[in-house]
N, CA, C and O atoms as a printed pandas DataFrame, in Angstrom:
     atom_number atom_name residue_name chain_id  residue_number  x_coord  y_coord  z_coord
0              1         N          MET        A               1   12.732  -33.753   32.662
1              2        CA          MET        A               1   12.259  -32.432   32.973
2              3         C          MET        A               1   11.550  -32.499   34.318
3              4         O          MET        A               1   10.563  -33.220   34.463
4              5         N          ASN        A               2   12.032  -31.773   35.279
5              6        CA          ASN        A               2   11.428  -31.780   36.598
6              7         C          ASN        A               2   10.348  -30.712   36.661
7              8         O          ASN        A               2   10.536  -29.567   36.250
8              9         N          ARG        A               3    9.234  -31.130   37.183
9             10        CA          ARG        A               3    8.138  -30.179   37.351
10            11         C          ARG        A               3    7.670  -30.253   38.788
11            12         O          ARG        A               3    7.623  -31.316   39.408
12            13         N          MET        A               4    7.334  -29.105   39.281
13            14        CA          MET        A               4    6.820  -29.044   40.632
14            15         C          MET        A               4    5.310  -28.939   40.535
15            16         O          MET        A               4    4.796  -28.003   39.923
16            17         N          VAL        A               5    4.603  -29.868   41.116
17            18        CA          VAL        A               5    3.161  -29.893   41.042
18            19         C          VAL        A               5    2.619  -29.407   42.365
19            20         O          VAL        A               5    2.998  -29.895   43.429
20            21         N          GLN        A               6    1.736  -28.451   42.284
21            22        CA          GLN        A               6    1.133  -27.905   43.487
22            23         C          GLN        A               6   -0.356  -28.191   43.423
23            24         O          GLN        A               6   -1.015  -27.830   42.447
24            25         N          THR        A               7   -0.883  -28.820   44.428
25            26        CA          THR        A               7   -2.282  -29.174   44.457
26            27         C          THR        A               7   -3.034  -28.130   45.257
27            28         O          THR        A               7   -2.646  -27.773   46.369
28            29         N          VAL        A               8   -4.107  -27.654   44.675
29            30        CA          VAL        A               8   -4.940  -26.669   45.346
30            31         C          VAL        A               8   -6.252  -27.337   45.683
31            32         O          VAL        A               8   -6.919  -27.896   44.813
32            33         N          PHE        A               9   -6.616  -27.278   46.943
33            34        CA          PHE        A               9   -7.870  -27.876   47.375
34            35         C          PHE        A               9   -8.949  -26.813   47.388
35            36         O          PHE        A               9   -8.810  -25.758   48.006
36            37         N          SER        A              10   -9.993  -27.111   46.713
37            38        CA          SER        A              10  -11.144  -26.213   46.730
38            39         C          SER        A              10  -12.327  -26.994   47.275
39            40         O          SER        A              10  -12.326  -28.225   47.231
40            41         N          PRO        A              11  -13.343  -26.295   47.790
41            42        CA          PRO        A              11  -14.476  -27.019   48.366
42            43         C          PRO        A              11  -15.218  -27.853   47.334
43            44         O          PRO        A              11  -15.859  -28.834   47.709
44            45         N          VAL        A              12  -15.162  -27.508   46.050
45            46        CA          VAL        A              12  -15.883  -28.280   45.044
46            47         C          VAL        A              12  -15.178  -29.605   44.766
47            48         O          VAL        A              12  -15.838  -30.633   44.617
48            49         N          ASN        A              13  -13.830  -29.596   44.694
49            50        CA          ASN        A              13  -13.071  -30.784   44.350
50            51         C          ASN        A              13  -12.554  -31.539   45.566
51            52         O          ASN        A              13  -11.712  -32.421   45.398
52            53         N          SER        A              14  -12.993  -31.256   46.734
53            54        CA          SER        A              14  -12.446  -31.934   47.909
54            55         C          SER        A              14  -12.817  -33.421   47.866
55            56         O          SER        A              14  -13.976  -33.787   47.669
56            57         N          GLY        A              15  -11.815  -34.247   48.052
57            58        CA          GLY        A              15  -12.037  -35.679   48.033
58            59         C          GLY        A              15  -11.766  -36.300   46.681
59            60         O          GLY        A              15  -11.578  -37.515   46.626
60            61         N          GLN        A              16  -11.730  -35.562   45.590
61            62        CA          GLN        A              16  -11.458  -36.104   44.267
62            63         C          GLN        A              16  -10.072  -35.657   43.817
63            64         O          GLN        A              16   -9.710  -34.496   44.004
64            65         N          PRO        A              17   -9.306  -36.546   43.236
65            66        CA          PRO        A              17   -7.984  -36.129   42.761
66            67         C          PRO        A              17   -8.126  -35.234   41.530
67            68         O          PRO        A              17   -8.997  -35.465   40.692
68            69         N          PRO        A              18   -7.274  -34.216   41.419
69            70        CA          PRO        A              18   -7.358  -33.339   40.247
70            71         C          PRO        A              18   -6.881  -34.080   39.003
71            72         O          PRO        A              18   -5.997  -34.933   39.080
72            73         N          SER        A              19   -7.471  -33.751   37.861
73            74        CA          SER        A              19   -7.067  -34.416   36.619
74            75         C          SER        A              19   -5.959  -33.596   35.968
75            76         O          SER        A              19   -6.073  -32.381   35.812
76            77         N          TYR        A              20   -4.888  -34.284   35.594
77            78        CA          TYR        A              20   -3.756  -33.627   34.961
78            79         C          TYR        A              20   -3.762  -33.993   33.492
79            80         O          TYR        A              20   -3.783  -35.168   33.128
80            81         N          GLU        A              21   -3.743  -32.975   32.658
81            82        CA          GLU        A              21   -3.686  -33.219   31.226
82            83         C          GLU        A              21   -2.456  -32.516   30.687
83            84         O          GLU        A              21   -2.131  -31.405   31.104
84            85         N          MET        A              22   -1.790  -33.156   29.777
85            86        CA          MET        A              22   -0.645  -32.510   29.145
86            87         C          MET        A              22   -1.159  -31.889   27.854
87            88         O          MET        A              22   -1.727  -32.558   26.991
88            89         N          LEU        A              23   -0.939  -30.602   27.759
89            90        CA          LEU        A              23   -1.371  -29.924   26.551
90            91         C          LEU        A              23   -0.538  -30.383   25.370
91            92         O          LEU        A              23    0.568  -30.898   25.535
92            93         N          LYS        A              24   -1.081  -30.191   24.178
93            94        CA          LYS        A              24   -0.395  -30.633   22.976
94            95         C          LYS        A              24    0.955  -29.933   22.831
95            96         O          LYS        A              24    1.948  -30.562   22.466
96            97         N          GLU        A              25    0.990  -28.607   23.123
97            98        CA          GLU        A              25    2.239  -27.872   23.017
98            99         C          GLU        A              25    3.265  -28.382   24.027
99           100         O          GLU        A              25    4.448  -28.503   23.706
100          101         N          GLU        A              26    2.817  -28.681   25.240
101          102        CA          GLU        A              26    3.730  -29.201   26.259
102          103         C          GLU        A              26    4.278  -30.551   25.854
103          104         O          GLU        A              26    5.447  -30.849   26.099
104          105         N          HIS        A              27    3.430  -31.384   25.224
105          106        CA          HIS        A              27    3.876  -32.707   24.787
106          107         C          HIS        A              27    4.930  -32.580   23.689
107          108         O          HIS        A              27    5.940  -33.285   23.704
108          109         N          GLU        A              28    4.690  -31.680   22.740
109          110        CA          GLU        A              28    5.655  -31.487   21.653
110          111         C          GLU        A              28    6.988  -30.982   22.186
111          112         O          GLU        A              28    8.043  -31.432   21.737
112          113         N          VAL        A              29    6.955  -30.052   23.138
113          114        CA          VAL        A              29    8.187  -29.528   23.711
114          115         C          VAL        A              29    8.895  -30.618   24.493
115          116         O          VAL        A              29   10.121  -30.723   24.444
116          117         N          ALA        A              30    8.126  -31.439   25.224
117          118        CA          ALA        A              30    8.740  -32.494   26.019
118          119         C          ALA        A              30    9.365  -33.562   25.125
119          120         O          ALA        A              30   10.433  -34.080   25.450
120          121         N          VAL        A              31    8.726  -33.901   24.009
121          122        CA          VAL        A              31    9.219  -34.949   23.127
122          123         C          VAL        A              31   10.339  -34.431   22.238
123          124         O          VAL        A              31   11.377  -35.080   22.108
124          125         N          LEU        A              32   10.142  -33.278   21.630
125          126        CA          LEU        A              32   11.099  -32.779   20.656
126          127         C          LEU        A              32   12.235  -31.979   21.275
127          128         O          LEU        A              32   13.297  -31.846   20.668
128          129         N          GLY        A              33   12.033  -31.458   22.443
129          130        CA          GLY        A              33   13.050  -30.617   23.064
130          131         C          GLY        A              33   12.878  -29.172   22.608
131          132         O          GLY        A              33   11.843  -28.803   22.053
132          133         N          ALA        A              34   13.887  -28.375   22.845
133          134        CA          ALA        A              34   13.820  -26.966   22.470
134          135         C          ALA        A              34   13.817  -26.840   20.951
135          136         O          ALA        A              34   14.430  -27.662   20.270
136          137         N          PRO        A              35   13.154  -25.850   20.414
137          138        CA          PRO        A              35   13.106  -25.687   18.958
138          139         C          PRO        A              35   14.483  -25.346   18.407
139          140         O          PRO        A              35   15.192  -24.497   18.947
140          141         N          HIS        A              36   14.848  -26.020   17.327
141          142        CA          HIS        A              36   16.123  -25.767   16.664
142          143         C          HIS        A              36   15.826  -25.133   15.316
143          144         O          HIS        A              36   15.151  -25.733   14.479
144          145         N          ASN        A              37   16.321  -23.936   15.106
145          146        CA          ASN        A              37   16.079  -23.231   13.859
146          147         C          ASN        A              37   17.427  -22.841   13.275
147          148         O          ASN        A              37   18.156  -22.064   13.891
148          149         N          PRO        A              38   17.778  -23.361   12.098
149          150        CA          PRO        A              38   19.086  -23.029   11.528
150          151         C          PRO        A              38   19.176  -21.590   11.025
151          152         O          PRO        A              38   20.279  -21.073   10.844
152          153         N          ALA        A              39   18.056  -20.945   10.801
153          154        CA          ALA        A              39   18.077  -19.576   10.292
154          155         C          ALA        A              39   18.488  -18.612   11.409
155          156         O          ALA        A              39   18.094  -18.799   12.560
156          157         N          PRO        A              40   19.267  -17.597   11.083
157          158        CA          PRO        A              40   19.652  -16.624   12.112
158          159         C          PRO        A              40   18.426  -15.826   12.572
159          160         O          PRO        A              40   17.480  -15.629   11.809
160          161         N          PRO        A              41   18.455  -15.379   13.806
161          162        CA          PRO        A              41   17.300  -14.615   14.290
162          163         C          PRO        A              41   17.182  -13.290   13.533
163          164         O          PRO        A              41   18.177  -12.638   13.218
164          165         N          THR        A              42   15.957  -12.923   13.260
165          166        CA          THR        A              42   15.715  -11.668   12.553
166          167         C          THR        A              42   15.346  -10.588   13.556
167          168         O          THR        A              42   14.850  -10.874   14.646
168          169         N          SER        A              43   15.592   -9.359   13.173
169          170        CA          SER        A              43   15.250   -8.256   14.062
170          171         C          SER        A              43   14.238   -7.346   13.361
171          172         O          SER        A              43   14.185   -7.271   12.134
172          173         N          THR        A              44   13.472   -6.687   14.145
173          174        CA          THR        A              44   12.470   -5.757   13.636
174          175         C          THR        A              44   12.872   -4.355   14.038
175          176         O          THR        A              44   13.182   -4.098   15.201
176          177         N          VAL        A              45   12.867   -3.454   13.081
177          178        CA          VAL        A              45   13.212   -2.061   13.344
178          179         C          VAL        A              45   11.945   -1.236   13.234
179          180         O          VAL        A              45   11.235   -1.293   12.230
180          181         N          ILE        A              46   11.673   -0.480   14.263
181          182        CA          ILE        A              46   10.499    0.390   14.276
182          183         C          ILE        A              46   10.994    1.820   14.182
183          184         O          ILE        A              46   11.758    2.281   15.030
184          185         N          HIS        A              47   10.559    2.512   13.157
185          186        CA          HIS        A              47   10.934    3.915   12.988
186          187         C          HIS        A              47    9.894    4.788   13.678
187          188         O          HIS        A              47    8.725    4.805   13.294
188          189         N          ILE        A              48   10.331    5.503   14.690
189          190        CA          ILE        A              48    9.444    6.404   15.416
190          191         C          ILE        A              48    9.741    7.813   14.935
191          192         O          ILE        A              48   10.864    8.305   15.045
192          193         N          ARG        A              49    8.706    8.451   14.400
193          194        CA          ARG        A              49    8.880    9.808   13.910
194          195         C          ARG        A              49    9.145   10.736   15.071
195          196         O          ARG        A              49    8.425   10.729   16.069
196          197         N          SER        A              50   10.171   11.523   14.932
197          198        CA          SER        A              50   10.419   12.510   15.974
198          199         C          SER        A              50    9.523   13.706   15.695
199          200         O          SER        A              50    9.599   14.332   14.638
200          201         N          GLU        A              51    8.694   13.999   16.647
201          202        CA          GLU        A              51    7.770   15.122   16.494
202          203         C          GLU        A              51    8.555   16.419   16.593
203          204         O          GLU        A              51    9.056   16.779   17.658
204          205         N          THR        A              52    8.651   17.103   15.488
205          206        CA          THR        A              52    9.302   18.402   15.543
206          207         C          THR        A              52    8.324   19.371   16.180
207          208         O          THR        A              52    7.156   19.455   15.798
208          209         N          SER        A              53    8.813   20.068   17.119
209          210        CA          SER        A              53    7.962   20.972   17.876
210          211         C          SER        A              53    7.663   22.217   17.051
211          212         O          SER        A              53    8.567   22.978   16.706
212          213         N          VAL        A              54    6.408   22.413   16.743
213          214        CA          VAL        A              54    5.968   23.599   16.024
214          215         C          VAL        A              54    5.269   24.489   17.039
215          216         O          VAL        A              54    4.165   24.170   17.481
216          217         N          PRO        A              55    5.899   25.609   17.418
217          218        CA          PRO        A              55    5.230   26.486   18.376
218          219         C          PRO        A              55    4.031   27.162   17.714
219          220         O          PRO        A              55    4.139   27.696   16.610
220          221         N          ASP        A              56    2.890   27.135   18.398
221          222        CA          ASP        A              56    1.695   27.726   17.792
222          223         C          ASP        A              56    1.385   29.117   18.337
223          224         O          ASP        A              56    0.490   29.781   17.815
224          225         N          HIS        A              57    2.079   29.574   19.350
225          226        CA          HIS        A              57    1.977   30.931   19.896
226          227         C          HIS        A              57    0.569   31.280   20.394
227          228         O          HIS        A              57    0.156   32.437   20.318
228          229         N          VAL        A              58   -0.162   30.293   20.899
229          230        CA          VAL        A              58   -1.528   30.547   21.362
230          231         C          VAL        A              58   -1.531   31.460   22.594
231          232         O          VAL        A              58   -2.350   32.375   22.679
232          233         N          VAL        A              59   -0.635   31.223   23.535
233          234        CA          VAL        A              59   -0.614   32.018   24.768
234          235         C          VAL        A              59   -0.250   33.468   24.458
235          236         O          VAL        A              59   -0.871   34.391   24.985
236          237         N          TRP        A              60    0.737   33.668   23.622
237          238        CA          TRP        A              60    1.147   35.017   23.227
238          239         C          TRP        A              60    0.012   35.726   22.492
239          240         O          TRP        A              60   -0.233   36.910   22.724
240          241         N          SER        A              61   -0.672   35.018   21.619
241          242        CA          SER        A              61   -1.797   35.598   20.886
242          243         C          SER        A              61   -2.942   35.951   21.830
243          244         O          SER        A              61   -3.583   36.990   21.678
244          245         N          LEU        A              62   -3.192   35.084   22.801
245          246        CA          LEU        A              62   -4.251   35.364   23.765
246          247         C          LEU        A              62   -3.908   36.588   24.598
247          248         O          LEU        A              62   -4.777   37.415   24.876
248          249         N          PHE        A              63   -2.638   36.710   25.003
249          250        CA          PHE        A              63   -2.191   37.894   25.741
250          251         C          PHE        A              63   -2.403   39.152   24.904
251          252         O          PHE        A              63   -2.941   40.140   25.403
252          253         N          ASN        A              64   -1.986   39.126   23.641
253          254        CA          ASN        A              64   -2.172   40.288   22.775
254          255         C          ASN        A              64   -3.645   40.589   22.527
255          256         O          ASN        A              64   -4.027   41.751   22.383
256          257         N          THR        A              65   -4.468   39.553   22.477
257          258        CA          THR        A              65   -5.904   39.767   22.277
258          259         C          THR        A              65   -6.528   40.439   23.489
259          260         O          THR        A              65   -7.355   41.337   23.335
260          261         N          LEU        A              66   -6.149   40.025   24.688
261          262        CA          LEU        A              66   -6.786   40.542   25.894
262          263         C          LEU        A              66   -6.225   41.888   26.342
263          264         O          LEU        A              66   -6.980   42.723   26.840
264          265         N          PHE        A              67   -4.936   42.121   26.182
265          266        CA          PHE        A              67   -4.333   43.311   26.758
266          267         C          PHE        A              67   -3.956   44.370   25.736
267          268         O          PHE        A              67   -4.235   45.550   25.950
268          269         N          MET        A              68   -3.342   43.991   24.657
269          270        CA          MET        A              68   -2.922   44.965   23.653
270          271         C          MET        A              68   -3.465   44.486   22.316
271          272         O          MET        A              68   -2.889   43.595   21.691
272          273         N          ASN        A              69   -4.560   45.068   21.882
273          274        CA          ASN        A              69   -5.201   44.587   20.671
274          275         C          ASN        A              69   -5.362   45.717   19.660
275          276         O          ASN        A              69   -6.484   46.036   19.266
276          277         N          PRO        A              70   -4.244   46.335   19.229
277          278        CA          PRO        A              70   -4.388   47.410   18.248
278          279         C          PRO        A              70   -4.784   46.853   16.887
279          280         O          PRO        A              70   -4.193   45.889   16.399
280          281         N          CYS        A              71   -5.781   47.468   16.289
281          282        CA          CYS        A              71   -6.268   47.077   14.954
282          283         C          CYS        A              71   -6.679   45.606   14.897
283          284         O          CYS        A              71   -6.632   44.998   13.828
284          285         N          CYS        A              72   -7.071   45.038   16.003
285          286        CA          CYS        A              72   -7.493   43.627   16.113
286          287         C          CYS        A              72   -6.399   42.649   15.692
287          288         O          CYS        A              72   -6.696   41.510   15.334
288          289         N          LEU        A              73   -5.144   43.078   15.731
289          290        CA          LEU        A              73   -4.049   42.183   15.345
290          291         C          LEU        A              73   -3.916   41.001   16.299
291          292         O          LEU        A              73   -3.585   39.893   15.877
292          293         N          GLY        A              74   -4.174   41.236   17.584
293          294        CA          GLY        A              74   -4.095   40.147   18.558
294          295         C          GLY        A              74   -5.128   39.074   18.295
295          296         O          GLY        A              74   -4.839   37.882   18.410
296          297         N          PHE        A              75   -6.350   39.499   17.937
297          298        CA          PHE        A              75   -7.415   38.538   17.652
298          299         C          PHE        A              75   -7.105   37.744   16.382
299          300         O          PHE        A              75   -7.324   36.533   16.335
300          301         N          ILE        A              76   -6.597   38.425   15.356
301          302        CA          ILE        A              76   -6.244   37.736   14.114
302          303         C          ILE        A              76   -5.089   36.761   14.360
303          304         O          ILE        A              76   -5.077   35.652   13.825
304          305         N          ALA        A              77   -4.114   37.191   15.179
305          306        CA          ALA        A              77   -3.012   36.297   15.527
306          307         C          ALA        A              77   -3.519   35.084   16.297
307          308         O          ALA        A              77   -3.032   33.972   16.092
308          309         N          PHE        A              78   -4.493   35.288   17.181
309          310        CA          PHE        A              78   -5.076   34.177   17.933
310          311         C          PHE        A              78   -5.763   33.192   16.991
311          312         O          PHE        A              78   -5.680   31.980   17.188
312          313         N          THR        A              79   -6.439   33.711   15.973
313          314        CA          THR        A              79   -7.098   32.853   14.992
314          315         C          THR        A              79   -6.075   32.000   14.250
315          316         O          THR        A              79   -6.273   30.797   14.081
316          317         N          TYR        A              80   -4.986   32.616   13.807
317          318        CA          TYR        A              80   -3.941   31.855   13.114
318          319         C          TYR        A              80   -3.265   30.851   14.058
319          320         O          TYR        A              80   -2.868   29.770   13.622
320          321         N          SER        A              81   -3.134   31.193   15.327
321          322        CA          SER        A              81   -2.539   30.261   16.289
322          323         C          SER        A              81   -3.404   29.024   16.467
323          324         O          SER        A              81   -2.894   27.906   16.547
324          325         N          VAL        A              82   -4.719   29.228   16.529
325          326        CA          VAL        A              82   -5.632   28.086   16.665
326          327         C          VAL        A              82   -5.597   27.232   15.403
327          328         O          VAL        A              82   -5.634   26.004   15.479
328          329         N          LYS        A              83   -5.524   27.886   14.235
329          330        CA          LYS        A              83   -5.411   27.128   12.984
330          331         C          LYS        A              83   -4.113   26.323   12.969
331          332         O          LYS        A              83   -4.091   25.186   12.497
332          333         N          SER        A              84   -3.041   26.905   13.481
333          334        CA          SER        A              84   -1.763   26.206   13.544
334          335         C          SER        A              84   -1.860   24.988   14.448
335          336         O          SER        A              84   -1.341   23.923   14.114
336          337         N          ARG        A              85   -2.515   25.136   15.582
337          338        CA          ARG        A              85   -2.683   24.004   16.500
338          339         C          ARG        A              85   -3.537   22.914   15.870
339          340         O          ARG        A              85   -3.259   21.728   16.047
340          341         N          ASP        A              86   -4.580   23.308   15.131
341          342        CA          ASP        A              86   -5.419   22.319   14.452
342          343         C          ASP        A              86   -4.624   21.546   13.407
343          344         O          ASP        A              86   -4.746   20.325   13.317
344          345         N          ARG        A              87   -3.824   22.232   12.630
345          346        CA          ARG        A              87   -2.996   21.579   11.609
346          347         C          ARG        A              87   -2.001   20.629   12.257
347          348         O          ARG        A              87   -1.733   19.550   11.727
348          349         N          LYS        A              88   -1.448   21.026   13.407
349          350        CA          LYS        A              88   -0.483   20.171   14.109
350          351         C          LYS        A              88   -1.164   18.912   14.630
351          352         O          LYS        A              88   -0.572   17.834   14.592
352          353         N          MET        A              89   -2.378   19.028   15.109
353          354        CA          MET        A              89   -3.105   17.870   15.626
354          355         C          MET        A              89   -3.456   16.884   14.511
355          356         O          MET        A              89   -3.514   15.676   14.741
356          357         N          VAL        A              90   -3.691   17.402   13.300
357          358        CA          VAL        A              90   -4.019   16.545   12.167
358          359         C          VAL        A              90   -2.769   15.858   11.632
359          360         O          VAL        A              90   -2.856   14.794   11.018
360          361         N          GLY        A              91   -1.592   16.471   11.867
361          362        CA          GLY        A              91   -0.343   15.896   11.393
362          363         C          GLY        A              91    0.276   16.666   10.242
363          364         O          GLY        A              91    1.313   16.264    9.712
364          365         N          ASP        A              92   -0.350   17.771    9.848
365          366        CA          ASP        A              92    0.168   18.599    8.757
366          367         C          ASP        A              92    1.151   19.606    9.338
367          368         O          ASP        A              92    0.772   20.730    9.666
368          369         N          LEU        A              93    2.421   19.202    9.465
369          370        CA          LEU        A              93    3.417   20.062   10.097
370          371         C          LEU        A              93    3.779   21.261    9.229
371          372         O          LEU        A              93    4.082   22.331    9.758
372          373         N          ILE        A              94    3.753   21.108    7.920
373          374        CA          ILE        A              94    4.083   22.236    7.033
374          375         C          ILE        A              94    3.005   23.311    7.137
375          376         O          ILE        A              94    3.317   24.497    7.235
376          377         N          GLY        A              95    1.742   22.901    7.116
377          378        CA          GLY        A              95    0.648   23.858    7.282
378          379         C          GLY        A              95    0.679   24.512    8.651
379          380         O          GLY        A              95    0.397   25.702    8.786
380          381         N          ALA        A              96    1.024   23.728    9.672
381          382        CA          ALA        A              96    1.112   24.264   11.034
382          383         C          ALA        A              96    2.216   25.300   11.129
383          384         O          ALA        A              96    2.048   26.332   11.779
384          385         N          GLN        A              97    3.356   25.031   10.478
385          386        CA          GLN        A              97    4.452   26.002   10.499
386          387         C          GLN        A              97    4.075   27.284    9.769
387          388         O          GLN        A              97    4.456   28.372   10.200
388          389         N          ALA        A              98    3.336   27.173    8.673
389          390        CA          ALA        A              98    2.916   28.365    7.923
390          391         C          ALA        A              98    1.985   29.237    8.762
391          392         O          ALA        A              98    2.167   30.451    8.841
392          393         N          TYR        A              99    0.985   28.613    9.389
393          394        CA          TYR        A              99    0.069   29.377   10.238
394          395         C          TYR        A              99    0.794   29.960   11.451
395          396         O          TYR        A              99    0.524   31.090   11.858
396          397         N          ALA        A             100    1.723   29.177   12.030
397          398        CA          ALA        A             100    2.465   29.660   13.199
398          399         C          ALA        A             100    3.357   30.835   12.836
399          400         O          ALA        A             100    3.515   31.760   13.633
400          401         N          SER        A             101    3.941   30.814   11.647
401          402        CA          SER        A             101    4.781   31.929   11.206
402          403         C          SER        A             101    3.955   33.200   11.049
403          404         O          SER        A             101    4.394   34.282   11.441
404          405         N          THR        A             102    2.762   33.073   10.476
405          406        CA          THR        A             102    1.882   34.234   10.329
406          407         C          THR        A             102    1.439   34.754   11.693
407          408         O          THR        A             102    1.397   35.963   11.922
408          409         N          ALA        A             103    1.110   33.831   12.598
409          410        CA          ALA        A             103    0.702   34.237   13.948
410          411         C          ALA        A             103    1.836   34.947   14.667
411          412         O          ALA        A             103    1.601   35.927   15.374
412          413         N          LYS        A             104    3.068   34.466   14.497
413          414        CA          LYS        A             104    4.222   35.103   15.141
414          415         C          LYS        A             104    4.425   36.515   14.613
415          416         O          LYS        A             104    4.663   37.441   15.388
416          417         N          CYS        A             105    4.332   36.684   13.303
417          418        CA          CYS        A             105    4.488   38.010   12.700
418          419         C          CYS        A             105    3.405   38.965   13.207
419          420         O          CYS        A             105    3.698   40.107   13.563
420          421         N          LEU        A             106    2.171   38.503   13.240
421          422        CA          LEU        A             106    1.079   39.344   13.740
422          423         C          LEU        A             106    1.254   39.672   15.214
423          424         O          LEU        A             106    0.950   40.785   15.643
424          425         N          ASN        A             107    1.743   38.713   15.992
425          426        CA          ASN        A             107    1.989   38.967   17.414
426          427         C          ASN        A             107    3.083   39.999   17.615
427          428         O          ASN        A             107    2.976   40.849   18.499
428          429         N          ILE        A             108    4.125   39.936   16.814
429          430        CA          ILE        A             108    5.199   40.926   16.930
430          431         C          ILE        A             108    4.662   42.323   16.626
431          432         O          ILE        A             108    4.933   43.273   17.360
432          433         N          TRP        A             109    3.900   42.440   15.542
433          434        CA          TRP        A             109    3.342   43.756   15.199
434          435         C          TRP        A             109    2.346   44.238   16.258
435          436         O          TRP        A             109    2.332   45.422   16.594
436          437         N          ALA        A             110    1.517   43.341   16.783
437          438        CA          ALA        A             110    0.562   43.733   17.823
438          439         C          ALA        A             110    1.295   44.192   19.074
439          440         O          ALA        A             110    0.868   45.149   19.719
440          441         N          LEU        A             111    2.392   43.525   19.428
441          442        CA          LEU        A             111    3.163   43.907   20.603
442          443         C          LEU        A             111    3.834   45.267   20.405
443          444         O          LEU        A             111    3.791   46.121   21.290
444          445         N          ILE        A             112    4.452   45.461   19.242
445          446        CA          ILE        A             112    5.117   46.746   18.969
446          447         C          ILE        A             112    4.110   47.892   18.963
447          448         O          ILE        A             112    4.338   48.925   19.593
448          449         N          LEU        A             113    3.007   47.713   18.258
449          450        CA          LEU        A             113    1.996   48.777   18.212
450          451         C          LEU        A             113    1.356   49.008   19.582
451          452         O          LEU        A             113    1.054   50.146   19.944
452          453         N          GLY        A             114    1.152   47.938   20.338
453          454        CA          GLY        A             114    0.576   48.089   21.676
454          455         C          GLY        A             114    1.504   48.852   22.610
455          456         O          GLY        A             114    1.053   49.699   23.381
456          457         N          ILE        A             115    2.804   48.555   22.546
457          458        CA          ILE        A             115    3.764   49.278   23.393
458          459         C          ILE        A             115    3.846   50.744   22.975
459          460         O          ILE        A             115    3.870   51.632   23.828
460          461         N          LEU        A             116    3.891   51.005   21.651
461          462        CA          LEU        A             116    3.927   52.394   21.173
462          463         C          LEU        A             116    2.672   53.167   21.589
463          464         O          LEU        A             116    2.758   54.320   22.011
464          465         N          MET        A             117    1.521   52.531   21.469
465          466        CA          MET        A             117    0.275   53.199   21.876
466          467         C          MET        A             117    0.267   53.472   23.374
467          468         O          MET        A             117   -0.189   54.530   23.807
468          469         N          THR        A             118    0.765   52.534   24.166
469          470        CA          THR        A             118    0.813   52.736   25.619
470          471         C          THR        A             118    1.745   53.891   25.969
471          472         O          THR        A             118    1.411   54.733   26.803
472          473         N          ILE        A             119    2.908   53.929   25.335
473          474        CA          ILE        A             119    3.852   55.023   25.598
474          475         C          ILE        A             119    3.249   56.357   25.179
475          476         O          ILE        A             119    3.343   57.342   25.912
476          477         N          LEU        A             120    2.627   56.392   23.997
477          478        CA          LEU        A             120    2.028   57.648   23.534
478          479         C          LEU        A             120    0.861   58.083   24.414
479          480         O          LEU        A             120    0.666   59.279   24.632
480          481         N          LEU        A             121    0.092   57.139   24.916
481          482        CA          LEU        A             121   -1.024   57.489   25.802
482          483         C          LEU        A             121   -0.546   58.017   27.152
483          484         O          LEU        A             121   -1.305   58.687   27.852
484          485         N          ILE        A             122    0.691   57.728   27.525
485          486        CA          ILE        A             122    1.247   58.261   28.767
486          487         C          ILE        A             122    1.989   59.565   28.503
487          488         O          ILE        A             122    1.841   60.520   29.265
488          489         N          VAL        A             123    2.782   59.621   27.440
489          490        CA          VAL        A             123    3.639   60.783   27.178
490          491         C          VAL        A             123    2.816   61.985   26.709
491          492         O          VAL        A             123    3.049   63.095   27.185
492          493         N          ILE        A             124    1.877   61.805   25.806
493          494        CA          ILE        A             124    1.117   62.942   25.254
494          495         C          ILE        A             124    0.328   63.671   26.345
495          496         O          ILE        A             124    0.405   64.898   26.398
496          497         N          PRO        A             125   -0.422   62.998   27.214
497          498        CA          PRO        A             125   -1.117   63.752   28.267
498          499         C          PRO        A             125   -0.157   64.482   29.221
499          500         O          PRO        A             125   -0.467   65.574   29.697
500          501         N          VAL        A             126    0.996   63.884   29.495
501          502        CA          VAL        A             126    1.970   64.538   30.364
502          503         C          VAL        A             126    2.489   65.816   29.685
503          504         O          VAL        A             126    2.612   66.856   30.332
504          505         N          LEU        A             127    2.788   65.737   28.408
505          506        CA          LEU        A             127    3.260   66.910   27.663
506          507         C          LEU        A             127    2.179   67.997   27.589
507          508         O          LEU        A             127    2.482   69.183   27.712
508          509         N          ILE        A             128    0.948   67.599   27.391
509          510        CA          ILE        A             128   -0.155   68.562   27.336
510          511         C          ILE        A             128   -0.347   69.211   28.712
511          512         O          ILE        A             128   -0.586   70.415   28.806
512          513         N          TYR        A             129   -0.245   68.422   29.759
513          514        CA          TYR        A             129   -0.405   68.958   31.115
514          515         C          TYR        A             129    0.703   69.964   31.434
515          516         O          TYR        A             129    0.439   71.012   32.023
516          517         N          GLN        A             130    1.939   69.648   31.047
517          518        CA          GLN        A             130    3.047   70.561   31.306
518          519         C          GLN        A             130    2.953   71.830   30.455
519          520         O          GLN        A             130    3.409   72.889   30.887
520          521         N          ALA        A             131    2.388   71.749   29.290
521          522        CA          ALA        A             131    2.242   72.933   28.436
522          523         C          ALA        A             131    1.201   73.889   28.981
523          524         O          ALA        A             131    1.340   75.094   28.770
524          525         N          HIS        A             132    0.170   73.430   29.668
525          526        CA          HIS        A             132   -0.881   74.261   30.206
526          527         C          HIS        A             132   -0.530   74.837   31.582
527          528         O          HIS        A             132   -1.264   75.689   32.082
528          529         N          ARG        A             133    0.522   74.416   32.181
529          530        CA          ARG        A             133    0.921   74.912   33.501
530          531         C          ARG        A             133    1.577   76.199   33.414
531          532         O          ARG        A             133    1.977   76.759   34.435
């Protein structure tokens, strides 16, 4: 076995030859050679859970809370969205999906009612103004 020995001179060891010791593992490898194992190599399989994406609808709920909040549906949807995110962080995907489904339903109703209220708040005054002319 050929080994390349490189000597490093340091100010502490200058003038003294370095001491070479063969470690026990190196001696065993040098004497016995490469390890021979008649058993076939084994493999390890690691199962990585695929994180199913559970949408928590936090941004949509926040939008409904700030801009269109009829009957406080946006705020309630935001609460369920935060609960869904908390369940997802803990690892309870079924609970997270249940809260996210409720938040989605509340967001849909808040959006529909908010759009209807906006349209009615524009159309009714226009109709009243035209009737008085």
